Tab-separated table of C-alpha atoms in Angstrom:
chain	number	residue	atom	x	y	z
A	26	MET	CA	-0.185	0.316	-0.152
A	27	SER	CA	1.362	3.149	-1.363
A	28	ALA	CA	2.454	6.196	1.463
A	29	ASN	CA	-0.483	8.297	-0.487
A	30	VAL	CA	-3.440	5.857	0.130
A	31	GLN	CA	-2.587	5.458	3.715
A	32	LYS	CA	-2.329	8.739	4.545
A	33	GLY	CA	-5.841	8.973	2.669
A	34	ARG	CA	-7.734	6.544	4.779
A	35	HIS	CA	-6.028	7.850	7.621
A	36	THR	CA	-7.328	11.384	7.597
A	37	VAL	CA	-10.585	9.906	5.930
A	38	GLY	CA	-13.204	12.170	7.792
A	39	ALA	CA	-11.092	14.825	9.047
A	40	THR	CA	-10.912	16.762	5.718
A	41	PRO	CA	-13.552	19.290	3.930
A	42	THR	CA	-14.579	16.035	1.308
A	43	GLY	CA	-14.833	13.696	4.085
A	44	LEU	CA	-16.862	15.370	6.242
A	45	ARG	CA	-19.247	16.260	2.975
A	46	ALA	CA	-19.268	12.281	2.854
A	47	ARG	CA	-20.005	11.702	6.346
A	48	LEU	CA	-22.788	14.112	6.405
A	49	ALA	CA	-24.118	12.375	3.318
A	50	SER	CA	-24.567	9.361	4.740
A	51	GLY	CA	-26.284	10.549	7.873
A	52	ASP	CA	-23.569	10.281	9.865
A	53	LEU	CA	-24.271	13.542	11.523
A	54	GLY	CA	-22.905	13.093	15.505
A	55	LEU	CA	-23.343	16.262	17.736
A	56	ILE	CA	-24.232	18.405	15.083
A	57	PRO	CA	-27.583	18.860	14.791
A	58	VAL	CA	-27.986	19.381	18.448
A	59	ILE	CA	-25.641	21.825	19.088
A	60	ILE	CA	-27.043	23.983	16.036
A	61	ALA	CA	-30.329	23.569	18.159
A	62	LEU	CA	-28.911	24.013	21.427
A	63	ILE	CA	-27.530	27.272	19.549
A	64	VAL	CA	-30.217	28.599	18.263
A	65	ILE	CA	-31.770	28.232	21.482
A	66	TRP	CA	-29.781	30.390	23.578
A	67	ILE	CA	-29.514	32.734	20.819
A	68	VAL	CA	-33.625	33.286	20.940
A	69	PHE	CA	-34.329	33.435	24.784
A	70	GLN	CA	-30.829	35.337	25.449
A	71	SER	CA	-32.796	37.966	23.022
A	72	VAL	CA	-35.714	37.640	24.579
A	73	ASN	CA	-34.334	37.824	28.532
A	74	GLY	CA	-31.162	39.026	29.183
A	75	ASN	CA	-30.408	37.335	31.997
A	76	PHE	CA	-30.772	33.700	30.238
A	77	LEU	CA	-27.224	33.295	29.742
A	78	SER	CA	-26.312	35.133	33.130
A	79	GLY	CA	-23.802	33.088	35.646
A	80	ARG	CA	-26.920	32.606	38.004
A	81	ASN	CA	-29.580	31.464	35.266
A	82	LEU	CA	-26.878	28.902	34.014
A	83	SER	CA	-26.414	27.355	37.190
A	84	ASN	CA	-29.659	27.031	37.975
A	85	LEU	CA	-30.121	25.250	34.340
A	86	ILE	CA	-27.251	22.611	35.596
A	87	LEU	CA	-29.051	22.232	38.595
A	88	GLN	CA	-32.648	21.558	36.541
A	89	ILE	CA	-30.465	19.139	34.145
A	90	ALA	CA	-28.465	17.319	36.560
A	91	GLU	CA	-31.239	15.052	37.293
A	92	ILE	CA	-32.137	14.859	34.166
A	93	GLY	CA	-28.746	13.719	32.746
A	94	MET	CA	-28.406	10.515	35.229
A	95	LEU	CA	-31.365	9.325	33.801
A	96	GLY	CA	-30.390	10.087	30.276
A	97	ILE	CA	-27.106	7.926	30.819
A	98	GLY	CA	-29.240	4.786	31.936
A	99	GLU	CA	-31.937	5.789	29.061
A	100	THR	CA	-28.775	5.944	26.835
A	101	PHE	CA	-27.278	2.196	27.931
A	102	ILE	CA	-31.000	0.871	27.021
A	103	LEU	CA	-31.285	2.353	23.990
A	104	LEU	CA	-27.736	1.677	22.586
A	105	LEU	CA	-29.288	-2.198	22.769
A	106	GLY	CA	-32.250	-1.089	20.968
A	107	GLU	CA	-34.433	-1.476	23.669
A	108	ILE	CA	-36.457	1.399	25.962
A	109	ASP	CA	-36.850	1.711	29.545
A	110	LEU	CA	-40.516	3.455	31.216
A	111	SER	CA	-39.498	2.358	34.744
A	112	VAL	CA	-36.674	5.065	34.843
A	113	GLY	CA	-38.830	7.925	36.877
A	114	ALA	CA	-40.045	5.636	39.445
A	115	VAL	CA	-36.902	3.773	40.216
A	116	SER	CA	-35.552	7.417	40.976
A	117	GLY	CA	-38.722	8.025	43.038
A	118	VAL	CA	-38.348	5.151	44.753
A	119	ALA	CA	-34.360	5.517	46.023
A	120	ALA	CA	-35.835	9.184	46.538
A	121	ALA	CA	-37.634	7.763	49.291
A	122	VAL	CA	-35.106	5.226	50.284
A	123	LEU	CA	-32.667	8.221	50.776
A	124	VAL	CA	-34.742	10.118	52.745
A	125	LEU	CA	-36.451	7.527	54.956
A	126	LEU	CA	-32.908	6.283	56.244
A	127	SER	CA	-31.851	9.898	56.394
A	128	VAL	CA	-34.801	10.722	59.104
A	129	ALA	CA	-34.137	7.447	60.782
A	130	GLY	CA	-30.770	8.593	62.007
A	131	VAL	CA	-28.506	6.607	59.526
A	132	ASN	CA	-25.319	7.711	58.399
A	133	PRO	CA	-25.779	10.204	54.979
A	134	TRP	CA	-23.275	8.117	52.819
A	135	LEU	CA	-24.318	4.957	53.917
A	136	CYS	CA	-28.066	6.042	53.036
A	137	ILE	CA	-26.558	7.452	49.785
A	138	LEU	CA	-25.600	3.943	49.392
A	139	LEU	CA	-28.470	1.854	50.201
A	140	SER	CA	-30.229	4.080	47.961
A	141	VAL	CA	-27.930	3.510	45.127
A	142	VAL	CA	-28.078	-0.190	45.508
A	143	SER	CA	-31.894	-0.210	45.507
A	144	GLY	CA	-31.749	1.008	42.291
A	145	GLY	CA	-29.316	-1.729	41.136
A	146	LEU	CA	-31.615	-4.754	42.868
A	147	ILE	CA	-34.296	-2.950	40.195
A	148	GLY	CA	-31.983	-2.939	37.364
A	149	ILE	CA	-30.935	-6.798	38.084
A	150	PHE	CA	-34.660	-7.974	38.704
A	151	GLN	CA	-36.163	-6.107	35.364
A	152	GLY	CA	-32.897	-7.044	33.228
A	153	PHE	CA	-33.659	-11.118	34.540
A	154	TRP	CA	-36.952	-10.386	33.199
A	155	VAL	CA	-36.273	-8.911	30.033
A	156	THR	CA	-33.478	-11.386	29.301
A	157	ILE	CA	-34.211	-14.714	31.078
A	158	ILE	CA	-37.545	-14.810	31.082
A	159	GLY	CA	-37.635	-13.490	27.357
A	160	VAL	CA	-40.660	-10.986	28.128
A	161	PRO	CA	-40.298	-7.631	26.057
A	162	ALA	CA	-38.756	-4.698	28.005
A	163	PHE	CA	-41.352	-2.342	27.192
A	164	ILE	CA	-43.599	-4.392	29.097
A	165	VAL	CA	-41.616	-5.425	31.969
A	166	THR	CA	-40.306	-1.402	32.518
A	167	LEU	CA	-44.133	-0.478	31.810
A	168	ALA	CA	-45.604	-2.709	34.591
A	169	GLY	CA	-42.615	-1.651	36.910
A	170	SER	CA	-43.215	1.695	36.632
A	171	LEU	CA	-46.600	1.186	37.900
A	172	GLY	CA	-45.632	-1.704	40.663
A	173	TYR	CA	-42.737	0.880	42.047
A	174	GLN	CA	-44.982	4.302	42.475
A	175	GLY	CA	-47.126	1.458	44.294
A	176	ILE	CA	-44.056	0.805	46.102
A	177	LEU	CA	-43.186	4.523	46.516
A	178	LEU	CA	-46.791	4.866	47.833
A	179	GLY	CA	-46.742	2.749	50.501
A	180	MET	CA	-43.190	3.365	51.842
A	181	LEU	CA	-44.692	7.330	52.022
A	182	GLY	CA	-47.584	6.176	53.679
A	183	ASN	CA	-50.044	8.896	54.568
A	184	THR	CA	-46.881	10.899	55.669
A	185	GLY	CA	-46.630	12.675	51.999
A	186	THR	CA	-43.774	14.864	51.774
A	187	VAL	CA	-40.927	13.914	53.868
A	188	PRO	CA	-38.183	16.523	53.982
A	189	ILE	CA	-34.496	15.447	54.215
A	190	SER	CA	-32.796	16.083	57.651
A	191	ASN	CA	-29.437	15.518	57.347
A	192	GLN	CA	-26.899	18.733	55.789
A	193	THR	CA	-24.616	16.537	54.207
A	194	LEU	CA	-27.160	15.165	51.768
A	195	LEU	CA	-28.845	18.887	51.090
A	196	ASP	CA	-24.966	19.924	50.456
A	197	LEU	CA	-24.805	17.529	47.013
A	198	THR	CA	-26.788	20.320	45.363
A	199	SER	CA	-26.119	23.835	47.264
A	200	THR	CA	-22.540	23.291	47.409
A	201	TYR	CA	-20.193	24.789	44.330
A	202	LEU	CA	-16.566	24.354	43.183
A	203	THR	CA	-15.045	27.326	44.218
A	204	PRO	CA	-13.384	29.949	40.967
A	205	ALA	CA	-9.840	28.827	41.581
A	206	THR	CA	-10.683	24.774	41.461
A	207	GLY	CA	-13.398	25.939	38.412
A	208	TRP	CA	-10.648	26.855	36.512
A	209	ALA	CA	-8.443	23.902	37.141
A	210	LEU	CA	-10.966	21.530	36.234
A	211	VAL	CA	-10.824	23.941	32.769
A	212	VAL	CA	-7.371	22.682	32.201
A	213	ILE	CA	-7.499	18.636	33.407
A	214	VAL	CA	-10.172	18.446	31.414
A	215	THR	CA	-8.420	20.018	27.878
A	216	VAL	CA	-5.193	18.279	28.621
A	217	LEU	CA	-7.466	14.957	29.341
A	218	TYR	CA	-9.559	15.461	26.179
A	219	ALA	CA	-6.269	15.709	24.042
A	220	LEU	CA	-4.332	13.019	25.651
A	221	GLY	CA	-7.255	10.779	24.723
A	222	ALA	CA	-7.940	12.407	20.918
A	223	PHE	CA	-4.282	11.985	20.701
A	224	MET	CA	-4.252	8.204	21.499
A	225	MET	CA	-6.958	7.494	19.931
A	226	GLN	CA	-5.482	8.984	16.945
A	227	LYS	CA	-2.003	7.332	16.678
A	228	ASN	CA	-3.831	4.156	17.892
A	229	ARG	CA	-6.428	4.258	14.497
A	230	GLU	CA	-3.473	5.036	12.520
A	231	LYS	CA	-1.468	2.183	13.591
A	232	ARG	CA	-4.172	0.057	12.924
A	233	HIS	CA	-5.004	1.027	9.411
A	234	LEU	CA	-7.906	3.148	9.961
A	235	PRO	CA	-9.654	5.931	9.009
A	236	ALA	CA	-8.592	8.919	11.838
A	237	PRO	CA	-8.418	12.379	12.124
A	238	SER	CA	-5.323	14.550	11.275
A	239	THR	CA	-3.372	16.540	14.119
A	240	THR	CA	-4.834	19.512	12.706
A	241	ALA	CA	-8.120	18.599	13.702
A	242	THR	CA	-7.371	16.976	17.357
A	243	LEU	CA	-5.825	20.102	17.908
A	244	THR	CA	-8.609	22.018	17.141
A	245	ARG	CA	-10.990	20.195	18.696
A	246	SER	CA	-8.837	20.036	21.748
A	247	LEU	CA	-8.787	24.195	21.200
A	248	ILE	CA	-12.761	24.119	21.128
A	249	VAL	CA	-12.981	22.190	24.250
A	250	LEU	CA	-10.648	24.779	25.970
A	251	VAL	CA	-12.469	28.076	24.751
A	252	VAL	CA	-15.707	26.507	25.569
A	253	SER	CA	-15.080	24.944	28.855
A	254	ALA	CA	-13.150	28.370	29.801
A	255	ILE	CA	-16.464	30.526	28.612
A	256	VAL	CA	-18.585	28.444	30.880
A	257	VAL	CA	-16.383	28.100	34.164
A	258	GLY	CA	-16.230	32.097	33.523
A	259	VAL	CA	-19.323	33.027	33.612
A	260	LEU	CA	-20.412	30.267	36.175
A	261	ASN	CA	-18.020	32.124	38.332
A	262	THR	CA	-19.415	35.116	38.041
A	263	TYR	CA	-22.291	34.047	40.405
A	264	ARG	CA	-20.831	31.194	42.629
A	265	GLY	CA	-19.353	28.904	40.429
A	266	LEU	CA	-19.687	25.181	39.304
A	267	PRO	CA	-22.171	23.495	41.041
A	268	VAL	CA	-20.881	20.269	42.573
A	269	ALA	CA	-24.177	18.583	41.163
A	270	GLY	CA	-23.021	19.732	37.380
A	271	PHE	CA	-19.206	18.295	38.400
A	272	ILE	CA	-20.591	14.601	39.579
A	273	LEU	CA	-22.702	14.784	36.083
A	274	LEU	CA	-19.332	15.471	33.911
A	275	VAL	CA	-17.850	12.836	35.813
A	276	PHE	CA	-20.267	9.818	34.918
A	277	ILE	CA	-20.441	10.935	31.823
A	278	ALA	CA	-16.889	10.629	30.774
A	279	LEU	CA	-16.240	7.827	32.581
A	280	PHE	CA	-19.576	5.838	30.966
A	281	ALA	CA	-18.182	7.529	27.336
A	282	PHE	CA	-14.715	6.149	28.143
A	283	ILE	CA	-15.666	2.473	28.812
A	284	THR	CA	-18.429	2.354	26.077
A	285	GLN	CA	-16.172	4.373	23.095
A	286	SER	CA	-12.959	2.335	24.526
A	287	THR	CA	-13.214	-1.026	26.451
A	288	ARG	CA	-14.012	-4.550	24.938
A	289	TYR	CA	-17.516	-4.220	26.936
A	290	GLY	CA	-18.309	-1.039	25.321
A	291	ARG	CA	-17.831	-2.646	22.358
A	292	HIS	CA	-19.746	-5.480	23.299
A	293	ILE	CA	-22.557	-2.828	23.795
A	294	TYR	CA	-22.509	-1.702	20.963
A	295	ALA	CA	-21.995	-5.123	18.804
A	296	LEU	CA	-25.291	-6.451	20.588
A	297	GLY	CA	-26.999	-3.115	19.915
A	298	GLY	CA	-26.113	-3.568	16.376
A	299	ASN	CA	-26.620	-7.070	15.690
A	300	LYS	CA	-27.956	-9.578	18.587
A	301	GLU	CA	-27.663	-12.517	16.261
A	302	ALA	CA	-24.155	-11.703	15.158
A	303	ALA	CA	-22.811	-10.526	18.287
A	304	ARG	CA	-23.915	-14.193	19.837
A	305	ARG	CA	-22.016	-15.761	17.092
A	306	ALA	CA	-19.268	-13.706	17.903
A	307	GLY	CA	-18.888	-15.561	21.291
A	308	ILE	CA	-20.414	-12.438	23.139
A	309	ASN	CA	-22.220	-13.114	26.505
A	310	THR	CA	-25.065	-11.234	25.525
A	311	ARG	CA	-27.366	-11.999	28.250
A	312	ALA	CA	-24.891	-10.976	30.785
A	313	ILE	CA	-24.252	-7.616	28.726
A	314	LYS	CA	-27.747	-7.049	28.194
A	315	ILE	CA	-28.488	-7.962	32.633
A	316	SER	CA	-25.571	-5.767	33.533
A	317	ILE	CA	-27.021	-3.087	31.056
A	318	PHE	CA	-30.269	-2.672	33.300
A	319	THR	CA	-28.685	-3.130	36.126
A	320	LEU	CA	-26.546	0.337	35.225
A	321	ALA	CA	-29.732	1.878	34.141
A	322	GLY	CA	-30.902	1.027	37.711
A	323	LEU	CA	-28.160	2.483	39.278
A	324	MET	CA	-28.039	5.536	37.165
A	325	GLY	CA	-32.189	6.370	38.314
A	326	ALA	CA	-31.313	6.145	41.581
A	327	ILE	CA	-28.374	8.073	41.620
A	328	GLY	CA	-30.852	11.174	39.318
A	329	GLY	CA	-33.250	10.556	42.253
A	330	ILE	CA	-30.685	11.141	45.217
A	331	ILE	CA	-29.979	14.340	43.085
A	332	GLY	CA	-33.421	15.157	42.530
A	333	ALA	CA	-34.503	14.814	46.406
A	334	SER	CA	-31.400	16.541	47.726
A	335	ARG	CA	-32.443	19.460	45.394
A	336	LEU	CA	-35.988	19.558	46.668
A	337	GLY	CA	-34.791	19.097	50.111
A	338	SER	CA	-37.419	15.836	50.294
A	339	ALA	CA	-38.847	13.141	48.955
A	340	SER	CA	-42.961	12.709	48.033
A	341	PRO	CA	-45.377	10.427	46.462
A	342	ALA	CA	-44.788	12.675	43.206
A	343	SER	CA	-41.076	11.559	43.193
A	344	GLY	CA	-40.084	10.580	39.555
A	345	GLY	CA	-43.215	11.284	38.742
A	346	GLY	CA	-44.800	14.336	35.972
A	347	ASN	CA	-42.153	13.960	32.901
A	348	LEU	CA	-39.351	13.205	34.539
A	349	LEU	CA	-39.079	9.935	32.653
A	350	LEU	CA	-40.288	11.586	29.564
A	351	ASP	CA	-37.578	14.055	29.518
A	352	SER	CA	-35.054	11.615	30.086
A	353	ILE	CA	-35.741	9.099	27.236
A	354	ALA	CA	-35.747	13.104	25.271
A	355	ALA	CA	-32.124	13.939	26.544
A	356	ALA	CA	-31.157	10.665	25.337
A	357	VAL	CA	-32.627	10.910	21.855
A	358	ILE	CA	-32.560	14.118	20.978
A	359	GLY	CA	-28.666	14.157	21.832
A	360	GLY	CA	-28.898	11.991	19.008
A	361	THR	CA	-28.942	8.230	20.404
A	362	SER	CA	-30.758	5.999	17.881
A	363	LEU	CA	-33.534	4.917	18.989
A	364	PHE	CA	-32.571	1.244	16.977
A	365	GLY	CA	-29.863	0.288	18.804
A	366	GLY	CA	-26.266	0.592	18.100
A	367	ARG	CA	-25.453	4.075	17.704
A	368	GLY	CA	-25.180	7.108	20.222
A	369	SER	CA	-22.777	8.142	23.073
A	370	MET	CA	-22.770	8.993	26.898
A	371	TRP	CA	-22.182	12.850	25.540
A	372	ASN	CA	-25.464	12.854	23.592
A	373	ALA	CA	-27.300	12.246	27.200
A	374	LEU	CA	-25.739	15.563	28.096
A	375	ALA	CA	-26.657	17.765	25.142
A	376	GLY	CA	-30.350	16.397	25.078
A	377	ALA	CA	-30.463	17.201	28.671
A	378	LEU	CA	-29.109	20.710	27.804
A	379	VAL	CA	-31.483	21.134	24.731
A	380	ILE	CA	-34.516	19.746	27.201
A	381	GLY	CA	-33.477	21.958	30.398
A	382	SER	CA	-32.772	25.544	28.034
A	383	VAL	CA	-36.264	25.156	26.599
A	384	GLU	CA	-38.263	24.455	30.229
A	385	ASN	CA	-35.512	27.467	31.711
A	386	GLY	CA	-36.001	29.619	29.048
A	387	MET	CA	-39.916	29.590	28.871
A	388	ASP	CA	-40.324	29.714	33.210
A	389	LEU	CA	-38.333	32.841	32.782
A	390	LEU	CA	-40.398	33.841	29.737
A	391	SER	CA	-43.445	32.897	32.583
A	392	ALA	CA	-44.902	30.410	29.320
A	393	PRO	CA	-48.148	28.191	30.083
A	394	SER	CA	-47.163	24.437	30.816
A	395	SER	CA	-49.074	23.759	27.373
A	396	THR	CA	-47.089	25.857	25.261
A	397	LYS	CA	-43.790	23.906	27.013
A	398	TYR	CA	-45.129	20.188	26.410
A	399	ILE	CA	-46.224	21.419	22.637
A	400	VAL	CA	-42.680	22.644	22.399
A	401	GLU	CA	-40.622	19.758	23.866
A	402	GLY	CA	-43.136	17.473	21.810
A	403	GLY	CA	-42.028	18.949	18.880
A	404	ILE	CA	-38.187	18.765	19.770
A	405	LEU	CA	-38.728	15.240	20.120
A	406	LEU	CA	-40.418	14.470	16.978
A	407	LEU	CA	-38.246	16.056	15.187
A	408	ALA	CA	-35.194	14.282	17.037
A	409	VAL	CA	-36.741	11.313	16.111
A	410	THR	CA	-37.526	11.957	12.522
A	411	ILE	CA	-34.229	12.877	12.218
A	412	ASP	CA	-32.987	9.591	13.380
A	413	THR	CA	-35.075	7.757	11.161
A	414	ILE	CA	-34.061	9.521	8.007
A	415	THR	CA	-30.345	9.539	8.799
A	416	ARG	CA	-30.680	5.566	9.426
A	417	ARG	CA	-31.684	5.297	5.996
A	418	ARG	CA	-29.134	6.966	4.685
A	419	ARG	CA	-26.254	5.201	6.485
A	420	THR	CA	-28.423	1.513	5.491
A	421	ARG	CA	-27.789	3.142	1.935
A	422	ALA	CA	-23.713	4.016	2.522
A	423	GLY	CA	-23.633	0.126	4.283
A	424	ARG	CA	-22.608	1.774	7.579
């Protein structure tokens, strides 16, 4: 193979021609959601000058922290080509476990641990029914959603709303990183991203796979630096980056690494892309599927903990409302395919930002709930439509 051919293979997708080819074949990545987010922010900022203020962005991060956690769990499920309709109810049960243990005087960190364990057990239970018994995930999780709401009502009884009695649990969503810590985080995030990007580039070049050029990798790293610096700079004008937002970023980065850079992650995509092919390749499909439902339950519980901390209580309404639909919408709007095998943990963050920005902006404008539901429904329908069309293009392009 000549050097020119190797060079062409290495840089495909990194050149303007390669980028146009990717877009034409339906490989859009995060481009649509980023454009949508920019448009949403410009519109709301032009209508209300406080939308992009440090205080409102801080509130926005706190608003999306719970949705983002549940969105991570939903993304895992969608990567398999399945659906989880119980993640909101799971978060409600976990919130109740946390609050009731807190009221009983249990150590706050043990409260968190047991609350997370409760979500994991629910995930294992659902994964067993879907994988071993063979009941469709739609039915199992729908039945679970109803059952867990009953468990939530049984746990709280006639007491209704139960406040959190431990300050440590409340501090999860009321504590902020100092400005200096925020700037240090900008440097750490940029360095880690650049190192990861260069390692991926070299690894793909070594295997003679399509890889971005060094210039493209440096450009992306510079964009990460500029964007993160702007965000931290704006947040520092108020109280800094909320710890809840930092925790969300840590989970997303961790699971993004696991799904994109480990054998386990490759098995998830393989199973979501073609279950029979994955089985014939020697992948333990049952173990993978049960572990994914377990992870979804764990993330639902963590989201419930953050939600209870933010509200300072748990109630029969915990995990209800449009939380389930927002978590599914976050994953789908972010770009995770409903058909399985395509998506990323960063999609959950991007989608949560879109949903949270719309809700936050309309709250600033005192828009009625009817308008919010209509707009969010329209955005979700548009996202699914784009996913369907791009899937057809990828099929025609052989991707």
